[in-house]
Short mmCIF file of C-alpha atoms in Angstrom, two decimals:
data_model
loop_
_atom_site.label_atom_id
_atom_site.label_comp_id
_atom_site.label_asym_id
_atom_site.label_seq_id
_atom_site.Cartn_x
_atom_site.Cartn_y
_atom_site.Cartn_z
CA UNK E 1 -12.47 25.96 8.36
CA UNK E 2 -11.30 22.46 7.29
CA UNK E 3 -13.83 20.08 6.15
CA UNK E 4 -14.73 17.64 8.50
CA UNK E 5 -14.10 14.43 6.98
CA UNK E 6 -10.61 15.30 5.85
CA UNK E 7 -9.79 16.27 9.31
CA UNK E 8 -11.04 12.85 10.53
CA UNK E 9 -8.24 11.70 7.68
CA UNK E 10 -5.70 13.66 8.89
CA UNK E 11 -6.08 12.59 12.69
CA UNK E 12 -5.27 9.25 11.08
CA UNK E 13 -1.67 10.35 10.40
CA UNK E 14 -1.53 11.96 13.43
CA UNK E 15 -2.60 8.52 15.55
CA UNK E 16 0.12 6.35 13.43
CA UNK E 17 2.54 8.64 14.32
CA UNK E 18 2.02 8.10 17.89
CA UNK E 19 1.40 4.54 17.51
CA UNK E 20 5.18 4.28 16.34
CA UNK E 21 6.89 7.64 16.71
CA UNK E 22 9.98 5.90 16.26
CA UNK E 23 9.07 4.73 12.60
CA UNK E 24 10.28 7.07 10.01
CA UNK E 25 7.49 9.17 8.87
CA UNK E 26 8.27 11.13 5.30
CA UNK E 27 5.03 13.53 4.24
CA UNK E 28 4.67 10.47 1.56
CA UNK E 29 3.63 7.95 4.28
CA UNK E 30 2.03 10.26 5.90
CA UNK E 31 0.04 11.38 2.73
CA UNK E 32 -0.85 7.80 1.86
CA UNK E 33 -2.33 7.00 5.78
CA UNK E 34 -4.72 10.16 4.99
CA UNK E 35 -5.26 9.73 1.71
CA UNK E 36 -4.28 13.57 0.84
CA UNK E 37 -1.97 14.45 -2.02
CA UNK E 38 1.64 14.67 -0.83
CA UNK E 39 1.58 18.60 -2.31
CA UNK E 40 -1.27 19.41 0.26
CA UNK E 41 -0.55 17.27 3.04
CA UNK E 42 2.07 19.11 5.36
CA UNK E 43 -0.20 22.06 5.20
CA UNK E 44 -3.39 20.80 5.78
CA UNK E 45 -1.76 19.25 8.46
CA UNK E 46 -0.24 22.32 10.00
CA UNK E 47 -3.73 24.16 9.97
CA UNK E 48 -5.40 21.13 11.17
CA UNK E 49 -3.01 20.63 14.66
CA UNK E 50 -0.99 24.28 14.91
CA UNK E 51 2.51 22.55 13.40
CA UNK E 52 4.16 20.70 10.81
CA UNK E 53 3.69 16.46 11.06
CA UNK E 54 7.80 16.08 11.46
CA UNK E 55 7.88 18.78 14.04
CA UNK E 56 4.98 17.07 15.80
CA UNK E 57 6.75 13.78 15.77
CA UNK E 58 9.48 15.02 17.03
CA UNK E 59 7.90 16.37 20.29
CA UNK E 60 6.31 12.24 20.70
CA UNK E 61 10.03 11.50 20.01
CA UNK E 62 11.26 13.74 22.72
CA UNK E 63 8.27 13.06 25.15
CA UNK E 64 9.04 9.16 24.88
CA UNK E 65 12.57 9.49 25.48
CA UNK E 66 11.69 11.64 28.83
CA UNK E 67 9.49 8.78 30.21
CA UNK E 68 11.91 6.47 29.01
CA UNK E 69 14.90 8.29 31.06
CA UNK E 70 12.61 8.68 33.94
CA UNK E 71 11.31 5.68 34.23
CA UNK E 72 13.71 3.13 32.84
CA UNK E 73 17.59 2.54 33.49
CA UNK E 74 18.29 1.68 30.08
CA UNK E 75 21.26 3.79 28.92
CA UNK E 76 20.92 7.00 26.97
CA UNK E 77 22.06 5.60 23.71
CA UNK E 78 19.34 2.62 23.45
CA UNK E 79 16.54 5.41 24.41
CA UNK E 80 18.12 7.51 21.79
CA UNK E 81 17.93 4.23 19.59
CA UNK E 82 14.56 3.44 20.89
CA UNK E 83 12.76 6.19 20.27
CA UNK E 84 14.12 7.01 16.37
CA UNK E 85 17.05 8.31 16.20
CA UNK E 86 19.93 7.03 14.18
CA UNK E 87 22.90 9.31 16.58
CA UNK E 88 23.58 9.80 19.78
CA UNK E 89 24.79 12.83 18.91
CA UNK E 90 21.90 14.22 17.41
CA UNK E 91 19.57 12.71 20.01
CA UNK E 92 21.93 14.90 22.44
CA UNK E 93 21.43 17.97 20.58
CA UNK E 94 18.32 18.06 19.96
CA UNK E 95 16.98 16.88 23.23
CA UNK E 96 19.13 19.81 25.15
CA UNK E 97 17.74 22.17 22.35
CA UNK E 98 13.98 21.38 23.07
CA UNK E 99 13.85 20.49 26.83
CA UNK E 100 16.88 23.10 27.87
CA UNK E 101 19.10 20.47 29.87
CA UNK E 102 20.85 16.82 28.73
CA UNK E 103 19.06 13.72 28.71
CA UNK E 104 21.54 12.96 31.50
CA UNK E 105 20.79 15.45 33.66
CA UNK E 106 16.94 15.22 33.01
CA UNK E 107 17.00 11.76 34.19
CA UNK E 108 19.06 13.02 37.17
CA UNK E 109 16.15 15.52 38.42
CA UNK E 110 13.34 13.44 37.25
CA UNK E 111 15.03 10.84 40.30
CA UNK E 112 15.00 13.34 42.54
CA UNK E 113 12.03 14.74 42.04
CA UNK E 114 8.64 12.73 44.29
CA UNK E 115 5.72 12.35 41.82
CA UNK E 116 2.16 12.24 42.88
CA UNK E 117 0.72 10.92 39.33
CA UNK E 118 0.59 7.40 40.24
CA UNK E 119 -3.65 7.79 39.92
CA UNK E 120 -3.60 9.29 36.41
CA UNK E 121 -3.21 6.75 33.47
CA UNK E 122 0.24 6.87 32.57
CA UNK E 123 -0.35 7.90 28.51
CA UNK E 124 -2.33 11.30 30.03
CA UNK E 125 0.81 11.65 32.59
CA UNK E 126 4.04 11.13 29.26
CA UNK E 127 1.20 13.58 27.15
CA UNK E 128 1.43 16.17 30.31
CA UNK E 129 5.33 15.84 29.77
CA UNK E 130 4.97 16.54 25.84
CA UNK E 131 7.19 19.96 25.03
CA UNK E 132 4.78 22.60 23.81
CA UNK E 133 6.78 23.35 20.67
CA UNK E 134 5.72 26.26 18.99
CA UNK E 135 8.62 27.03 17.27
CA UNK E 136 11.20 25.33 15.14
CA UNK E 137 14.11 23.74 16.88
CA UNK E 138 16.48 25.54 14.48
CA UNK E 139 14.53 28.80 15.66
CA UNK E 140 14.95 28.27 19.17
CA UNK E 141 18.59 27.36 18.82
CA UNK E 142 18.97 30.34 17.25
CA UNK E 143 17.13 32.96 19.86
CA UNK E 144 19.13 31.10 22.74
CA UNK E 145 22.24 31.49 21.36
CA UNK E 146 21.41 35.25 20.56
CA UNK E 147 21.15 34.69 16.79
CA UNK E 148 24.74 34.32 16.17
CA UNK E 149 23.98 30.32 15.22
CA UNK E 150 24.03 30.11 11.52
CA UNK E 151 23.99 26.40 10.98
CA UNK E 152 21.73 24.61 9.51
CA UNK E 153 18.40 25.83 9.25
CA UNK E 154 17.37 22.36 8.66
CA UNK E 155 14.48 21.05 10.96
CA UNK E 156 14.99 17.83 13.03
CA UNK E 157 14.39 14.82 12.46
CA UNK L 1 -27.34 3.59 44.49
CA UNK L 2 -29.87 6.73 44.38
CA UNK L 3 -27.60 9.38 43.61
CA UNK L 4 -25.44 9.23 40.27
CA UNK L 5 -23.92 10.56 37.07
CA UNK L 6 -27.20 10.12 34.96
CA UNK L 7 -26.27 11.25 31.15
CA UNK L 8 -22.74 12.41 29.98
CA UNK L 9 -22.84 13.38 26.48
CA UNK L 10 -20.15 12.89 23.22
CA UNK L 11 -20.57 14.61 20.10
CA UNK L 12 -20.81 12.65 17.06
CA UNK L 13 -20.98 13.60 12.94
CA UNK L 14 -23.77 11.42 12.87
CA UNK L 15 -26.01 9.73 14.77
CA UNK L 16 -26.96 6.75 12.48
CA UNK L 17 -23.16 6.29 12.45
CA UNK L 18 -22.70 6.38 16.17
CA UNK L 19 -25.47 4.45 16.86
CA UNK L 20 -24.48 1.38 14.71
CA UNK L 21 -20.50 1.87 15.90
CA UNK L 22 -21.65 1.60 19.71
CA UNK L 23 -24.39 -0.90 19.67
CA UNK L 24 -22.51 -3.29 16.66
CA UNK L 25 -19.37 -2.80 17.49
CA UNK L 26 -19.61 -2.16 21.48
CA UNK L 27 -22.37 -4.22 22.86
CA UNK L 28 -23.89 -1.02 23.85
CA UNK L 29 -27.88 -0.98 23.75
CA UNK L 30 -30.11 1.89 23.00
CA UNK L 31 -31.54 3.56 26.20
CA UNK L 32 -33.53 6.65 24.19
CA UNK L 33 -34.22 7.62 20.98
CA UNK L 34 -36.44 9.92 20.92
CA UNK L 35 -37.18 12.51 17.59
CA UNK L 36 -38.85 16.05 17.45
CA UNK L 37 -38.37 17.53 14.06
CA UNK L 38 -34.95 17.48 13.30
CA UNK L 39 -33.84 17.05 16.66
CA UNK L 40 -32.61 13.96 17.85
CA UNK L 41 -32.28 12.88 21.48
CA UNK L 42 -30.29 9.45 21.40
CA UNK L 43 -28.76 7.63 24.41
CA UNK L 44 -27.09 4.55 24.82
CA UNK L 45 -26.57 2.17 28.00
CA UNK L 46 -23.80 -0.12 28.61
CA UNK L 47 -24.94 -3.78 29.92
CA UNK L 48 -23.64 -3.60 33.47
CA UNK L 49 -24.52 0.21 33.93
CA UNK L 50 -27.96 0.26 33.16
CA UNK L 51 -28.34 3.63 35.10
CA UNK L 52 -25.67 5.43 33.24
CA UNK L 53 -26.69 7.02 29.90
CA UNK L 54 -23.96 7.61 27.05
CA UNK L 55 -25.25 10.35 24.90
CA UNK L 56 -24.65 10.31 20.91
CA UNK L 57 -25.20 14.29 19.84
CA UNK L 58 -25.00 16.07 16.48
CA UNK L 59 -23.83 19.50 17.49
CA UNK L 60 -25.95 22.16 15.51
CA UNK L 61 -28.90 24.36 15.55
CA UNK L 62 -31.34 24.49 17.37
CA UNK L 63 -29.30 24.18 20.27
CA UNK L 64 -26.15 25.20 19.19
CA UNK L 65 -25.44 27.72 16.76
CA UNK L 66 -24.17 26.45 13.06
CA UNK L 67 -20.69 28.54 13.33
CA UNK L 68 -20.10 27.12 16.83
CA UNK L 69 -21.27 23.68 15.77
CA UNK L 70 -18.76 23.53 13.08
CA UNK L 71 -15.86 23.94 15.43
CA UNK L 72 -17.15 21.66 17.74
CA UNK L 73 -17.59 18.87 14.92
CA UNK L 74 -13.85 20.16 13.80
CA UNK L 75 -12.39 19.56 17.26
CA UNK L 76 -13.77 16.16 17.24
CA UNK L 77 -12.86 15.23 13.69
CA UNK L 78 -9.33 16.22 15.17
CA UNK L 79 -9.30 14.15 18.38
CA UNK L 80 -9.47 17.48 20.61
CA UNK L 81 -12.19 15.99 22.76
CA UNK L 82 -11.16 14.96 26.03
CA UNK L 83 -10.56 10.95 26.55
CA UNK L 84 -13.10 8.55 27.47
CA UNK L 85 -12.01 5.17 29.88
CA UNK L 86 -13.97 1.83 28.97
CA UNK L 87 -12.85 -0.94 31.73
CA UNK L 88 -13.22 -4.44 30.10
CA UNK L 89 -12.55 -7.46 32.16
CA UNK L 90 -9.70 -8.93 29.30
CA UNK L 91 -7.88 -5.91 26.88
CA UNK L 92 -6.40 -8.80 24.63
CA UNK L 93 -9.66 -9.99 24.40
CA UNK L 94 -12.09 -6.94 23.68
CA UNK L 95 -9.08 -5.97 21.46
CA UNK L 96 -9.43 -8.81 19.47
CA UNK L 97 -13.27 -8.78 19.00
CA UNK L 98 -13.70 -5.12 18.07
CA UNK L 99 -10.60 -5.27 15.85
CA UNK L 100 -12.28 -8.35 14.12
CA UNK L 101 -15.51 -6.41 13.89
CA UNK L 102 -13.29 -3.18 11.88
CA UNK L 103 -12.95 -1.09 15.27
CA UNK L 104 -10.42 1.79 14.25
CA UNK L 105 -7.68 0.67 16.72
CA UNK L 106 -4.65 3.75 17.36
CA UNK L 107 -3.23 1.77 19.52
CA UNK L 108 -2.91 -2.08 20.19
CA UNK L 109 -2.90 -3.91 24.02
CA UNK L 110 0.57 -2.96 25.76
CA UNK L 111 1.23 -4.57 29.09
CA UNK L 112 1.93 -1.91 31.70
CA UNK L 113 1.69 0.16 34.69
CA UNK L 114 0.40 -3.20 36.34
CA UNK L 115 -2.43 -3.25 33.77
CA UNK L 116 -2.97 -4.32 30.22
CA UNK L 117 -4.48 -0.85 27.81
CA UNK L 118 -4.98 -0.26 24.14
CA UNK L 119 -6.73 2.58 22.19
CA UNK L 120 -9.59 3.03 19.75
CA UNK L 121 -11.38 5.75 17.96
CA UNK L 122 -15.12 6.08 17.43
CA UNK L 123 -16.17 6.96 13.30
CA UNK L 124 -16.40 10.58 14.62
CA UNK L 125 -12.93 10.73 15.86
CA UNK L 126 -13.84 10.28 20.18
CA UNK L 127 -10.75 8.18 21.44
CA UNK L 128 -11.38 5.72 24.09
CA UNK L 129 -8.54 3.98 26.24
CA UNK L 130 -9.52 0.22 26.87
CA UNK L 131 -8.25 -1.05 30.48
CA UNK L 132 -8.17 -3.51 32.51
CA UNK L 133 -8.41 -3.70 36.12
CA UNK L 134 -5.13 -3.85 37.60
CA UNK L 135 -4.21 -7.34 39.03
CA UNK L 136 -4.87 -7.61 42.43
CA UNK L 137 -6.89 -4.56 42.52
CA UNK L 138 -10.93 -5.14 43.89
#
Protein backbone atom coordinates (compact mmCIF):
# COMPACT_ATOMS: atom_id res chain seq x y z
CA UNK A 1 0.00 0.00 0.00
CA UNK A 2 0.99 3.64 -0.73
CA UNK A 3 2.08 5.72 2.07
CA UNK A 4 -0.34 7.97 3.27
CA UNK A 5 1.11 11.27 3.04
CA UNK A 6 2.26 10.87 -0.53
CA UNK A 7 -1.17 9.92 -1.47
CA UNK A 8 -2.47 13.13 0.18
CA UNK A 9 0.35 14.69 -2.44
CA UNK A 10 -0.82 13.03 -5.21
CA UNK A 11 -4.64 13.95 -4.71
CA UNK A 12 -3.11 17.41 -5.09
CA UNK A 13 -2.41 16.77 -8.81
CA UNK A 14 -5.40 15.12 -9.15
CA UNK A 15 -7.59 18.35 -7.67
CA UNK A 16 -5.53 20.89 -10.09
CA UNK A 17 -6.37 18.89 -12.78
CA UNK A 18 -9.95 19.28 -12.20
CA UNK A 19 -9.65 22.75 -11.14
CA UNK A 20 -8.49 23.50 -14.86
CA UNK A 21 -8.79 20.37 -16.98
CA UNK A 22 -8.38 22.49 -19.83
CA UNK A 23 -4.75 23.62 -18.77
CA UNK A 24 -2.11 21.51 -20.26
CA UNK A 25 -0.91 19.10 -17.74
CA UNK A 26 2.70 17.34 -18.76
CA UNK A 27 3.82 14.59 -15.83
CA UNK A 28 6.43 17.64 -15.09
CA UNK A 29 3.65 19.95 -13.76
CA UNK A 30 2.09 17.42 -12.45
CA UNK A 31 5.28 16.13 -10.61
CA UNK A 32 6.07 19.59 -9.28
CA UNK A 33 2.14 20.12 -7.72
CA UNK A 34 3.00 16.70 -5.74
CA UNK A 35 6.27 17.14 -5.14
CA UNK A 36 7.23 13.47 -6.59
CA UNK A 37 10.10 12.95 -8.98
CA UNK A 38 8.92 13.16 -12.60
CA UNK A 39 10.48 9.28 -13.01
CA UNK A 40 7.93 8.07 -10.29
CA UNK A 41 5.11 10.21 -10.75
CA UNK A 42 2.83 8.65 -13.58
CA UNK A 43 3.06 5.45 -11.69
CA UNK A 44 2.46 6.30 -8.37
CA UNK A 45 -0.26 7.98 -9.81
CA UNK A 46 -1.74 5.08 -11.69
CA UNK A 47 -1.66 2.82 -8.46
CA UNK A 48 -2.93 5.60 -6.43
CA UNK A 49 -6.43 6.31 -8.75
CA UNK A 50 -6.60 2.93 -11.20
CA UNK A 51 -5.13 5.11 -14.46
CA UNK A 52 -2.58 7.21 -15.86
CA UNK A 53 -2.94 11.35 -14.88
CA UNK A 54 -3.35 12.23 -18.91
CA UNK A 55 -5.86 9.50 -19.32
CA UNK A 56 -7.65 10.80 -16.24
CA UNK A 57 -7.70 14.29 -17.59
CA UNK A 58 -8.94 13.36 -20.45
CA UNK A 59 -12.16 11.75 -19.06
CA UNK A 60 -12.67 15.65 -16.97
CA UNK A 61 -12.00 16.85 -20.57
CA UNK A 62 -14.65 14.71 -22.08
CA UNK A 63 -17.10 14.96 -19.03
CA UNK A 64 -16.92 18.94 -19.32
CA UNK A 65 -17.51 19.03 -22.86
CA UNK A 66 -20.81 16.71 -22.26
CA UNK A 67 -22.25 19.25 -19.73
CA UNK A 68 -21.11 21.87 -21.84
CA UNK A 69 -23.12 20.38 -25.03
CA UNK A 70 -25.99 19.65 -22.82
CA UNK A 71 -26.35 22.46 -21.16
CA UNK A 72 -25.01 25.32 -23.22
CA UNK A 73 -25.68 26.36 -27.01
CA UNK A 74 -22.30 27.38 -27.58
CA UNK A 75 -21.09 25.68 -30.79
CA UNK A 76 -19.07 22.50 -30.84
CA UNK A 77 -15.84 24.10 -31.79
CA UNK A 78 -15.65 26.73 -28.73
CA UNK A 79 -16.54 23.60 -26.29
CA UNK A 80 -13.87 21.77 -28.12
CA UNK A 81 -11.75 25.05 -27.51
CA UNK A 82 -13.07 25.38 -24.08
CA UNK A 83 -12.38 22.45 -22.63
CA UNK A 84 -8.46 21.90 -24.07
CA UNK A 85 -8.27 20.97 -27.14
CA UNK A 86 -6.28 22.64 -29.84
CA UNK A 87 -8.63 20.68 -33.07
CA UNK A 88 -11.81 20.21 -33.81
CA UNK A 89 -10.88 17.37 -35.39
CA UNK A 90 -9.35 15.68 -32.68
CA UNK A 91 -11.98 16.83 -30.19
CA UNK A 92 -14.36 14.89 -32.81
CA UNK A 93 -12.42 11.82 -32.69
CA UNK A 94 -11.80 11.36 -29.61
CA UNK A 95 -15.10 12.29 -28.14
CA UNK A 96 -16.95 9.61 -30.64
CA UNK A 97 -14.09 7.16 -29.54
CA UNK A 98 -14.83 7.47 -25.72
CA UNK A 99 -18.61 8.25 -25.49
CA UNK A 100 -19.59 6.01 -28.82
CA UNK A 101 -21.65 8.85 -30.70
CA UNK A 102 -20.60 12.71 -31.98
CA UNK A 103 -20.65 15.56 -29.83
CA UNK A 104 -23.46 16.55 -32.20
CA UNK A 105 -25.56 13.95 -31.77
CA UNK A 106 -24.91 13.71 -27.92
CA UNK A 107 -26.17 17.12 -27.56
CA UNK A 108 -29.12 16.07 -29.76
CA UNK A 109 -30.32 13.20 -27.18
CA UNK A 110 -29.19 14.94 -24.13
CA UNK A 111 -32.30 17.66 -25.50
CA UNK A 112 -34.48 15.12 -25.78
CA UNK A 113 -33.95 13.38 -23.01
CA UNK A 114 -36.24 14.90 -19.40
CA UNK A 115 -33.77 14.98 -16.45
CA UNK A 116 -34.84 14.63 -12.91
CA UNK A 117 -31.32 15.84 -11.31
CA UNK A 118 -32.31 19.29 -10.75
CA UNK A 119 -31.98 18.39 -6.58
CA UNK A 120 -28.44 16.99 -6.81
CA UNK A 121 -25.56 19.62 -6.88
CA UNK A 122 -24.66 19.95 -10.32
CA UNK A 123 -20.57 18.95 -9.85
CA UNK A 124 -22.01 15.29 -8.31
CA UNK A 125 -24.57 15.27 -11.47
CA UNK A 126 -21.25 16.27 -14.61
CA UNK A 127 -19.08 13.54 -12.08
CA UNK A 128 -22.18 10.93 -12.64
CA UNK A 129 -21.65 11.75 -16.46
CA UNK A 130 -17.70 11.10 -16.19
CA UNK A 131 -16.82 8.00 -18.81
CA UNK A 132 -15.54 5.10 -16.74
CA UNK A 133 -12.38 4.68 -18.82
CA UNK A 134 -10.63 1.70 -18.12
CA UNK A 135 -8.90 1.33 -21.08
CA UNK A 136 -6.81 3.38 -23.43
CA UNK A 137 -8.59 5.28 -26.13
CA UNK A 138 -6.15 3.85 -28.70
CA UNK A 139 -7.25 0.35 -27.16
CA UNK A 140 -10.78 0.84 -27.53
CA UNK A 141 -10.44 2.20 -31.02
CA UNK A 142 -8.81 -0.67 -31.77
CA UNK A 143 -11.36 -3.56 -30.26
CA UNK A 144 -14.28 -1.53 -32.03
CA UNK A 145 -12.90 -1.51 -35.15
CA UNK A 146 -12.01 -5.33 -34.79
CA UNK A 147 -8.25 -4.71 -34.46
CA UNK A 148 -7.64 -3.89 -37.98
CA UNK A 149 -6.79 0.01 -36.73
CA UNK A 150 -3.09 0.31 -36.74
CA UNK A 151 -2.64 4.00 -36.25
CA UNK A 152 -1.21 5.53 -33.78
CA UNK A 153 -0.92 3.91 -30.63
CA UNK A 154 -0.40 7.24 -29.17
CA UNK A 155 -2.73 8.13 -26.15
CA UNK A 156 -4.88 11.34 -26.27
CA UNK A 157 -4.37 14.27 -25.30
CA UNK B 1 -36.63 19.54 17.43
CA UNK B 2 -36.44 16.11 19.55
CA UNK B 3 -35.61 13.78 16.97
CA UNK B 4 -32.28 14.27 14.86
CA UNK B 5 -29.05 13.21 13.19
CA UNK B 6 -26.95 13.29 16.51
CA UNK B 7 -23.12 12.38 15.46
CA UNK B 8 -21.92 11.68 11.81
CA UNK B 9 -18.40 10.79 11.80
CA UNK B 10 -15.15 11.68 9.19
CA UNK B 11 -12.00 10.00 9.41
CA UNK B 12 -9.01 11.98 9.89
CA UNK B 13 -4.85 11.11 9.96
CA UNK B 14 -4.84 12.93 12.99
CA UNK B 15 -6.77 14.29 15.41
CA UNK B 16 -4.56 17.18 16.74
CA UNK B 17 -4.54 18.10 13.02
CA UNK B 18 -8.25 17.99 12.55
CA UNK B 19 -8.98 19.55 15.53
CA UNK B 20 -6.91 22.76 14.93
CA UNK B 21 -8.08 22.74 10.92
CA UNK B 22 -11.90 22.77 12.08
CA UNK B 23 -11.92 24.93 15.11
CA UNK B 24 -8.97 27.59 13.55
CA UNK B 25 -9.79 27.47 10.37
CA UNK B 26 -13.76 26.71 10.52
CA UNK B 27 -15.19 28.39 13.50
CA UNK B 28 -16.10 25.00 14.62
CA UNK B 29 -16.00 24.48 18.57
CA UNK B 30 -15.18 21.37 20.44
CA UNK B 31 -18.34 19.47 21.64
CA UNK B 32 -16.26 16.20 23.24
CA UNK B 33 -13.02 15.23 23.81
CA UNK B 34 -12.91 12.67 25.74
CA UNK B 35 -9.52 10.09 26.16
CA UNK B 36 -9.30 6.37 27.37
CA UNK B 37 -5.88 5.05 26.72
CA UNK B 38 -5.12 5.54 23.34
CA UNK B 39 -8.49 6.02 22.28
CA UNK B 40 -9.75 9.21 21.44
CA UNK B 41 -13.40 10.24 21.24
CA UNK B 42 -13.41 13.89 19.68
CA UNK B 43 -16.46 15.81 18.38
CA UNK B 44 -16.94 19.06 17.11
CA UNK B 45 -20.18 21.42 16.88
CA UNK B 46 -20.84 24.01 14.41
CA UNK B 47 -22.23 27.48 15.99
CA UNK B 48 -25.78 27.37 14.67
CA UNK B 49 -26.15 23.48 15.07
CA UNK B 50 -25.38 23.02 18.48
CA UNK B 51 -27.24 19.59 18.44
CA UNK B 52 -25.34 18.18 15.57
CA UNK B 53 -21.97 16.55 16.39
CA UNK B 54 -19.10 16.36 13.62
CA UNK B 55 -16.88 13.54 14.57
CA UNK B 56 -12.90 13.74 13.99
CA UNK B 57 -11.74 9.75 14.04
CA UNK B 58 -8.34 8.08 13.63
CA UNK B 59 -9.27 4.81 12.04
CA UNK B 60 -7.23 1.94 13.83
CA UNK B 61 -7.22 -0.60 16.49
CA UNK B 62 -9.03 -1.07 18.89
CA UNK B 63 -11.94 -0.58 16.89
CA UNK B 64 -10.84 -1.18 13.64
CA UNK B 65 -8.35 -3.53 12.63
CA UNK B 66 -4.68 -2.03 11.53
CA UNK B 67 -4.90 -3.68 7.83
CA UNK B 68 -8.44 -2.28 7.41
CA UNK B 69 -7.45 1.01 9.00
CA UNK B 70 -4.77 1.52 6.53
CA UNK B 71 -7.12 1.42 3.60
CA UNK B 72 -9.48 3.47 5.15
CA UNK B 73 -6.72 6.25 5.94
CA UNK B 74 -5.57 5.46 2.07
CA UNK B 75 -9.04 6.15 0.68
CA UNK B 76 -9.11 9.36 2.47
CA UNK B 77 -5.58 10.48 1.69
CA UNK B 78 -7.04 9.90 -1.93
CA UNK B 79 -10.29 11.88 -1.72
CA UNK B 80 -12.45 8.50 -1.96
CA UNK B 81 -14.63 9.60 0.92
CA UNK B 82 -17.92 10.67 0.01
CA UNK B 83 -18.53 14.71 -0.09
CA UNK B 84 -19.50 16.76 2.72
CA UNK B 85 -22.00 20.19 2.05
CA UNK B 86 -21.16 23.29 4.41
CA UNK B 87 -23.98 26.10 3.64
CA UNK B 88 -22.43 29.57 4.44
CA UNK B 89 -24.57 32.60 4.14
CA UNK B 90 -21.74 34.48 1.50
CA UNK B 91 -19.25 31.76 -0.67
CA UNK B 92 -17.07 34.87 -1.78
CA UNK B 93 -16.87 35.65 1.60
CA UNK B 94 -16.08 32.34 3.64
CA UNK B 95 -13.83 31.79 0.53
CA UNK B 96 -11.91 34.61 1.24
CA UNK B 97 -11.44 34.13 5.05
CA UNK B 98 -10.43 30.46 5.02
CA UNK B 99 -8.21 31.04 1.97
CA UNK B 100 -6.55 33.93 4.02
CA UNK B 101 -6.28 31.61 6.99
CA UNK B 102 -4.19 28.73 4.39
CA UNK B 103 -7.53 26.62 3.79
CA UNK B 104 -6.44 24.09 0.93
CA UNK B 105 -8.95 25.49 -1.66
CA UNK B 106 -9.51 22.80 -5.05
CA UNK B 107 -11.72 24.88 -6.22
CA UNK B 108 -12.48 28.73 -6.06
CA UNK B 109 -16.35 30.45 -5.85
CA UNK B 110 -18.08 29.90 -9.42
CA UNK B 111 -21.44 31.50 -9.88
CA UNK B 112 -23.99 28.89 -10.92
CA UNK B 113 -26.93 26.74 -10.94
CA UNK B 114 -28.66 29.88 -9.24
CA UNK B 115 -26.08 29.64 -6.42
CA UNK B 116 -22.56 30.71 -5.75
CA UNK B 117 -20.07 27.13 -4.67
CA UNK B 118 -16.39 26.58 -4.24
CA UNK B 119 -14.37 23.58 -2.85
CA UNK B 120 -11.92 22.85 -0.06
CA UNK B 121 -10.06 19.96 1.38
CA UNK B 122 -9.52 19.19 5.06
CA UNK B 123 -5.37 18.28 6.00
CA UNK B 124 -6.61 14.63 5.77
CA UNK B 125 -7.85 14.88 2.32
CA UNK B 126 -12.18 15.12 3.26
CA UNK B 127 -13.49 17.55 0.45
CA UNK B 128 -16.20 19.85 1.38
CA UNK B 129 -18.39 21.88 -1.23
CA UNK B 130 -19.10 25.48 0.20
CA UNK B 131 -22.74 26.81 -0.91
CA UNK B 132 -24.82 29.22 -0.69
CA UNK B 133 -28.44 29.30 -0.44
CA UNK B 134 -29.93 29.82 -3.68
CA UNK B 135 -31.43 33.36 -4.17
CA UNK B 136 -34.84 33.47 -3.48
CA UNK B 137 -34.86 30.19 -1.86
CA UNK B 138 -36.24 30.23 2.22
Amino acid sequence: MQDEELLRRLLRAKDRMDAASQEEWPVSRLARVSAVSEAHFARSFKEAFGLPPHRYLLTRRIERAKALLRDTTLPVSEIAFQTGWKSLGTFGRTFRDVTGQSPGDLRAREKATPHDLDSVPGCYVHAAHRPDLTIAVSEKRRKENGGTDSSSNTEVP
Amino acid sequence: MSQHIGVIGLYVRDQDEALAFYTQKLGFTVHTDARNGSYRWLTVKHGDQPGFELGLFVPGPPTIDEATAQTLRAAVAKGAMPPLVMIVDDVHAAYAKMKALGVEFTQEPVARFGSVDASFRDPSGNGWKLNQERRGAT
